[in-house]
Coordinates of N, CA and C in Angstrom, one line a residue:
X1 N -104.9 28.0 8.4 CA -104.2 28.4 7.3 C -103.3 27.2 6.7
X2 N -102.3 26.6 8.1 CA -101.6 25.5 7.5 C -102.3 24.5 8.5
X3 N -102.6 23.3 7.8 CA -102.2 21.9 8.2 C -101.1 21.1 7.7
X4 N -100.3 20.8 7.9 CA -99.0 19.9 7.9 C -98.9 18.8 8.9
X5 N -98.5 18.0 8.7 CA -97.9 16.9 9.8 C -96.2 17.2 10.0
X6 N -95.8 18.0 9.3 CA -94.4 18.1 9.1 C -93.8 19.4 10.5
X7 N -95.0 19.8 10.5 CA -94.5 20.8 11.5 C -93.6 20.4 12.8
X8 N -93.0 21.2 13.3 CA -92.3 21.0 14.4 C -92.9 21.5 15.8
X9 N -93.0 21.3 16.6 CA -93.2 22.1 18.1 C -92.7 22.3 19.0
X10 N -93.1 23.3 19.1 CA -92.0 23.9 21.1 C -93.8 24.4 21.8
X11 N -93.4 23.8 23.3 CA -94.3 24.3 24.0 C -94.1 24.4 25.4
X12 N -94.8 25.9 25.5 CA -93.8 26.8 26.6 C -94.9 27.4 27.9
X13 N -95.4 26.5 28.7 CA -96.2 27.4 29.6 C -97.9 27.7 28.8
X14 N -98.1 26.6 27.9 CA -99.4 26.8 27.3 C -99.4 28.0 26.0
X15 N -98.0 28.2 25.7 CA -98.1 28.5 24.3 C -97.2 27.8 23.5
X16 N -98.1 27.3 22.5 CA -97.6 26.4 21.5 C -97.0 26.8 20.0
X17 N -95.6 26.6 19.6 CA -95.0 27.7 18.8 C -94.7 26.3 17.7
X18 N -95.5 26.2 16.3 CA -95.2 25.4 15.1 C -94.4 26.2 14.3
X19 N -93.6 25.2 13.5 CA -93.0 25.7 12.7 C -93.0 24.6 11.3
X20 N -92.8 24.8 10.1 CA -92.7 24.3 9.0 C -92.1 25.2 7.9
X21 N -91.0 24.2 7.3 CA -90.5 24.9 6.0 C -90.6 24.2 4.7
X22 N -90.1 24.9 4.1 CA -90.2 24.0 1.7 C -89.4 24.8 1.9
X23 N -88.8 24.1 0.2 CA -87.9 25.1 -0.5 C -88.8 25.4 -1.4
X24 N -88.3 26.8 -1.6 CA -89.5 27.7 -2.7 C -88.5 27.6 -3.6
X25 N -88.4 26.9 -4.9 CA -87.2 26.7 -6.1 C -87.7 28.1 -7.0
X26 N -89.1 29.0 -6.5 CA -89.5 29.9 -7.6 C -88.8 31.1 -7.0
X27 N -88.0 31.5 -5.5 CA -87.7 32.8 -5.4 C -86.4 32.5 -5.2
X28 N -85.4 31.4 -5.5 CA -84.0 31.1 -5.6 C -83.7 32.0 -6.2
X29 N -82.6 32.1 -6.2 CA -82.2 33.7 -6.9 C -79.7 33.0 -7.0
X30 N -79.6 32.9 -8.2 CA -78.1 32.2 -8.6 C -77.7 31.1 -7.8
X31 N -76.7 30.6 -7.0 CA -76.6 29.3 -6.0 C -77.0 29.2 -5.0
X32 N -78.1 30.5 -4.6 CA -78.6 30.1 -3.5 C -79.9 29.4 -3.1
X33 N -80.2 29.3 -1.8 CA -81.3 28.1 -2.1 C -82.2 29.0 -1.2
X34 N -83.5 29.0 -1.4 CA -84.8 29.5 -0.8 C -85.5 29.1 0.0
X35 N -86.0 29.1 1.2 CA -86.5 28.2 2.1 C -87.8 29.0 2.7
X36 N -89.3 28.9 2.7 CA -90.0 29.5 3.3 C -90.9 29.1 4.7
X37 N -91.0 29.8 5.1 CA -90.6 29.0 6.9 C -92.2 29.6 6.7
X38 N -92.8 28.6 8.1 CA -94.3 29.2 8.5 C -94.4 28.8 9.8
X39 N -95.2 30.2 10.4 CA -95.0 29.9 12.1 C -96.7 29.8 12.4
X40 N -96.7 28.8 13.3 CA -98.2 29.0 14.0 C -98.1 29.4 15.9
X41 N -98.6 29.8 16.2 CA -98.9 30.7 17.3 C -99.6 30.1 18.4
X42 N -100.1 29.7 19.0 CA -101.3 29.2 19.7 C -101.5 29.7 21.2
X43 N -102.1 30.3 21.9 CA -102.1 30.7 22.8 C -103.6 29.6 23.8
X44 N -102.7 29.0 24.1 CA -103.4 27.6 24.9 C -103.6 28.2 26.5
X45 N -102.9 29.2 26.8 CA -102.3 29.8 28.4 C -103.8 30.2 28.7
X46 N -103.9 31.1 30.4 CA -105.1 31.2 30.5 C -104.9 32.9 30.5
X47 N -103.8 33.5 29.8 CA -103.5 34.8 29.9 C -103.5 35.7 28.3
X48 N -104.0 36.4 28.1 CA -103.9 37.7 26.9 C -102.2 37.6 26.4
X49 N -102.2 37.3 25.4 CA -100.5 37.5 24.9 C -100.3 38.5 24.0
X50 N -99.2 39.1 24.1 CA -98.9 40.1 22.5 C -97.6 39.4 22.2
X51 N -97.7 39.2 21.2 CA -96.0 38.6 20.1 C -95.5 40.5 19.9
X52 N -94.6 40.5 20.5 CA -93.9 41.7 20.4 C -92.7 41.6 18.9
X53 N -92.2 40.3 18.7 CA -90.8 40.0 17.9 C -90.9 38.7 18.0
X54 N -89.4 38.7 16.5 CA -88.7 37.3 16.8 C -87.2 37.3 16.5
X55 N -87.2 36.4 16.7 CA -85.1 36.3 16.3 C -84.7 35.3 15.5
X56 N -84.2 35.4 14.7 CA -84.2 34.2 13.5 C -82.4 34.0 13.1
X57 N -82.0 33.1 13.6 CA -81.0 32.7 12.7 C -80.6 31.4 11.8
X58 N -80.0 31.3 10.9 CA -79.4 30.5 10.0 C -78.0 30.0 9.8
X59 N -77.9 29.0 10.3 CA -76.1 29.0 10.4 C -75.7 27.6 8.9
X60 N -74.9 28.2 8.3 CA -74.9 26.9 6.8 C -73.7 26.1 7.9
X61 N -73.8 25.1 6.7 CA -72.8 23.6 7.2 C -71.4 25.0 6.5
X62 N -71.6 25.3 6.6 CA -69.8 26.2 6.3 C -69.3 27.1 7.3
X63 N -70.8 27.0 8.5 CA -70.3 28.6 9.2 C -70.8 29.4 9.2
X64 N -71.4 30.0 8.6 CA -71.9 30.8 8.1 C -73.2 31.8 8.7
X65 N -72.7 32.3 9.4 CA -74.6 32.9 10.3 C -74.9 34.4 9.5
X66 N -76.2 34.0 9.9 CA -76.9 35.2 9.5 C -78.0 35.2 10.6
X67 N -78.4 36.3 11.1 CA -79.2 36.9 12.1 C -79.7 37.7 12.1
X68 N -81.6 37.5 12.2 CA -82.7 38.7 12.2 C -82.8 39.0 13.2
X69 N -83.3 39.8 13.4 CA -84.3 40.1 14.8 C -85.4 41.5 14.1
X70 N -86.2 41.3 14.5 CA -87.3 42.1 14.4 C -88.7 42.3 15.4
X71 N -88.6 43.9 15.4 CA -89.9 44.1 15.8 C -91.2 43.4 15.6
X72 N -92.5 42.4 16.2 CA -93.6 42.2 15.5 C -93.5 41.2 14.5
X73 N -94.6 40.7 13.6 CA -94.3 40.2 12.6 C -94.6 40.4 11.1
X74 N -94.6 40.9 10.1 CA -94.9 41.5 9.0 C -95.6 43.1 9.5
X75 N -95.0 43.8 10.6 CA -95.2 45.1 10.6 C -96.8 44.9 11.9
X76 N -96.7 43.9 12.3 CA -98.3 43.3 13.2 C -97.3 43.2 14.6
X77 N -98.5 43.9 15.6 CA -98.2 43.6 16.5 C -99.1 42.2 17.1
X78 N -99.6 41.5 17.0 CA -100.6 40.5 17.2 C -100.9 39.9 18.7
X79 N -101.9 40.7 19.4 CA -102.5 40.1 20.7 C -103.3 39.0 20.4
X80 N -103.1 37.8 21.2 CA -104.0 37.1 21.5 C -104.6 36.7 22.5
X81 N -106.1 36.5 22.8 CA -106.7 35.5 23.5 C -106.3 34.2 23.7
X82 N -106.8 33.6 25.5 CA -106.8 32.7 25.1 C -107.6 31.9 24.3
X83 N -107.1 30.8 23.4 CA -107.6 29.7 22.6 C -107.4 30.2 21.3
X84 N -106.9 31.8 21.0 CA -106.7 32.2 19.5 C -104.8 31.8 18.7
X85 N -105.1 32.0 18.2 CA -103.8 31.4 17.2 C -103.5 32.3 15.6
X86 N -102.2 32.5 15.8 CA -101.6 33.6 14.9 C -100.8 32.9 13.9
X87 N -101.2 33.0 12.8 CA -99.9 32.3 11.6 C -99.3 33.4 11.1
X88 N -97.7 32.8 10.6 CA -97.1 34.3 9.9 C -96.4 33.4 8.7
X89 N -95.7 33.8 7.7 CA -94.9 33.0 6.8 C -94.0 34.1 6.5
X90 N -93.0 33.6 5.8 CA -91.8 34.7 5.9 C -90.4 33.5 4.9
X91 N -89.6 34.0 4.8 CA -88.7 33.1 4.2 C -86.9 33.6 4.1
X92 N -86.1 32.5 4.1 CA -85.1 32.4 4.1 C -83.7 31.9 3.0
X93 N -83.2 32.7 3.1 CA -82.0 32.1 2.0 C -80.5 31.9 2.6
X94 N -80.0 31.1 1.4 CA -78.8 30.4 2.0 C -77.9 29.8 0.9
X95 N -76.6 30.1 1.3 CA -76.3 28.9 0.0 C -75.6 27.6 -0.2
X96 N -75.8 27.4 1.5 CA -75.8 26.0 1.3 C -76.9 25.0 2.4
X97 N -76.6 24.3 2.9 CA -77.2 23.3 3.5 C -77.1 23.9 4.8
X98 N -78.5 24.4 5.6 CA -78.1 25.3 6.7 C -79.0 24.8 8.0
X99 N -79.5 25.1 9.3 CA -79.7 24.9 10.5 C -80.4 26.6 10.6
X100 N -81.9 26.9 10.9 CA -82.8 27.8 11.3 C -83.2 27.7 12.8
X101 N -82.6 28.5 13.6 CA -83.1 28.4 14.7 C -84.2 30.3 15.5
X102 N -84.0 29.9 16.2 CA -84.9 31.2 17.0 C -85.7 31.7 18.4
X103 N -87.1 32.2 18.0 CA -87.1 32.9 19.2 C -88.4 33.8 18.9
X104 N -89.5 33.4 19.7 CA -90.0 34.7 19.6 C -90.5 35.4 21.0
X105 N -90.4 36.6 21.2 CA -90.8 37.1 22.1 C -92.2 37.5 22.4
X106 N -92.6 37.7 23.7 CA -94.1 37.2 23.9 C -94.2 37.8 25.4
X107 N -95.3 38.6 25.3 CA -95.4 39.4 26.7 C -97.1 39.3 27.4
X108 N -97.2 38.9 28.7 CA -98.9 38.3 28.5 C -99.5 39.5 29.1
X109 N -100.4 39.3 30.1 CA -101.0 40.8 30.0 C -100.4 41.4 31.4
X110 N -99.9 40.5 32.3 CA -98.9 41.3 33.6 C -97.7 41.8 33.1
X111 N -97.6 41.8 32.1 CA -96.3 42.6 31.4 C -95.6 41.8 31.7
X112 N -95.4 40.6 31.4 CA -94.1 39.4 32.0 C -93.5 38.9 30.6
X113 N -92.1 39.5 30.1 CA -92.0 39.0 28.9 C -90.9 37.9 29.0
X114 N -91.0 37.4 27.8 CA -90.4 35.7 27.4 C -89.8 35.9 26.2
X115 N -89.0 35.3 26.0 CA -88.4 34.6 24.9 C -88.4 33.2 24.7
X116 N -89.5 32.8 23.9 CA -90.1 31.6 23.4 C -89.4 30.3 22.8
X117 N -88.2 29.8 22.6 CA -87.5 28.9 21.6 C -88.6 28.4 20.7
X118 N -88.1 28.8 19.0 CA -88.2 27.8 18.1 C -87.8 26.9 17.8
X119 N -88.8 25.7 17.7 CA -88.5 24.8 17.1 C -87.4 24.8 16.1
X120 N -86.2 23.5 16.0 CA -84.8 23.8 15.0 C -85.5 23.1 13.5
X121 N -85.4 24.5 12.8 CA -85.4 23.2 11.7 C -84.0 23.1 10.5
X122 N -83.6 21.9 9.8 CA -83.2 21.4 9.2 C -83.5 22.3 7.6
X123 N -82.8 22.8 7.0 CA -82.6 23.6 5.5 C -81.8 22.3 5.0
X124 N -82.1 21.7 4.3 CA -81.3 20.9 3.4 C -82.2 20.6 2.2
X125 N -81.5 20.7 1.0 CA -82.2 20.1 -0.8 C -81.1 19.2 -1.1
X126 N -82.0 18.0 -1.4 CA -81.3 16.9 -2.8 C -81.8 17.3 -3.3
X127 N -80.9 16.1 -4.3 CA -81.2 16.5 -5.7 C -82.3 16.3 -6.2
X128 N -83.4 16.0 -5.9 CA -84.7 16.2 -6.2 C -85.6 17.3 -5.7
X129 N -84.6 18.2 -5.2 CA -85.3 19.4 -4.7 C -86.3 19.6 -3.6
X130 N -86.7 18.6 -2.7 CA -87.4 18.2 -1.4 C -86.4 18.4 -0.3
X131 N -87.2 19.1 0.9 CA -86.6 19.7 1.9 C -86.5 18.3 2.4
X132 N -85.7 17.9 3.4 CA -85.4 16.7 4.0 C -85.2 17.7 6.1
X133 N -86.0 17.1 6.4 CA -85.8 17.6 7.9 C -86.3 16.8 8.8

């Protein structure tokens, strides 16, 4: 779905968790800024995974947190094999210059669940409108 070089990585026991964001300047909405985040999945392990959730926060250079957590991801509960790989895209707002961090939870097939760290990424726009991370 994505190829980027820009992506980030965490890798945790043979599962490999990318991440990549832009600023989307088309769903800004007054001084805030729009950030669309994209996760890739990979299940490299020799074990059956289900992505049960994730946990998503955003802290701005003012302080400022905001925190998701959610069941699944767009309403999916997503098992994988090994060697299969799950992308989700989803997006974030802010109104200033902020720090995305997270989490996703991940249970394999002995029922052994985890909380995965995401990769940090960097929310920041110049003035030419290009994410810088």
């Amino acid at each position: 779905m994505y190829c980027n070089d820009d992506f980030a990585t965490e890798r945790d026991n043979g599962i490999v968790i990318s991440v990549y964001n832009e600023l989307l300047n088309e769903k800004a909405v007054g001084d805030e800024f729009c950030w669309g985040y994209y996760l890739r999945i990979e299940n490299n392990s020799p074990d059956k995974i289900s992505l049960l959730g994730r946990k998503i926060s955003i802290t701005d250079v003012k302080g400022r947190q905001v925190s998701v957590a959610s069941e699944g991801f767009g309403g999916e509960l997503p098992e994988l094999e090994p060697g299969e790989v799950f992308e989700f895209e989803d997006y974030a707002t802010s109104k200033a210059s902020a720090v995305l961090c997270g989490s996703c939870k991940i249970a394999n097939d002995r029922h052994e669940i985890k909380d995965i760290r995401l990769p940090v990424l960097s929310l920041i726009a110049n003035d030419n409108g290009r994410v810088l991370n």
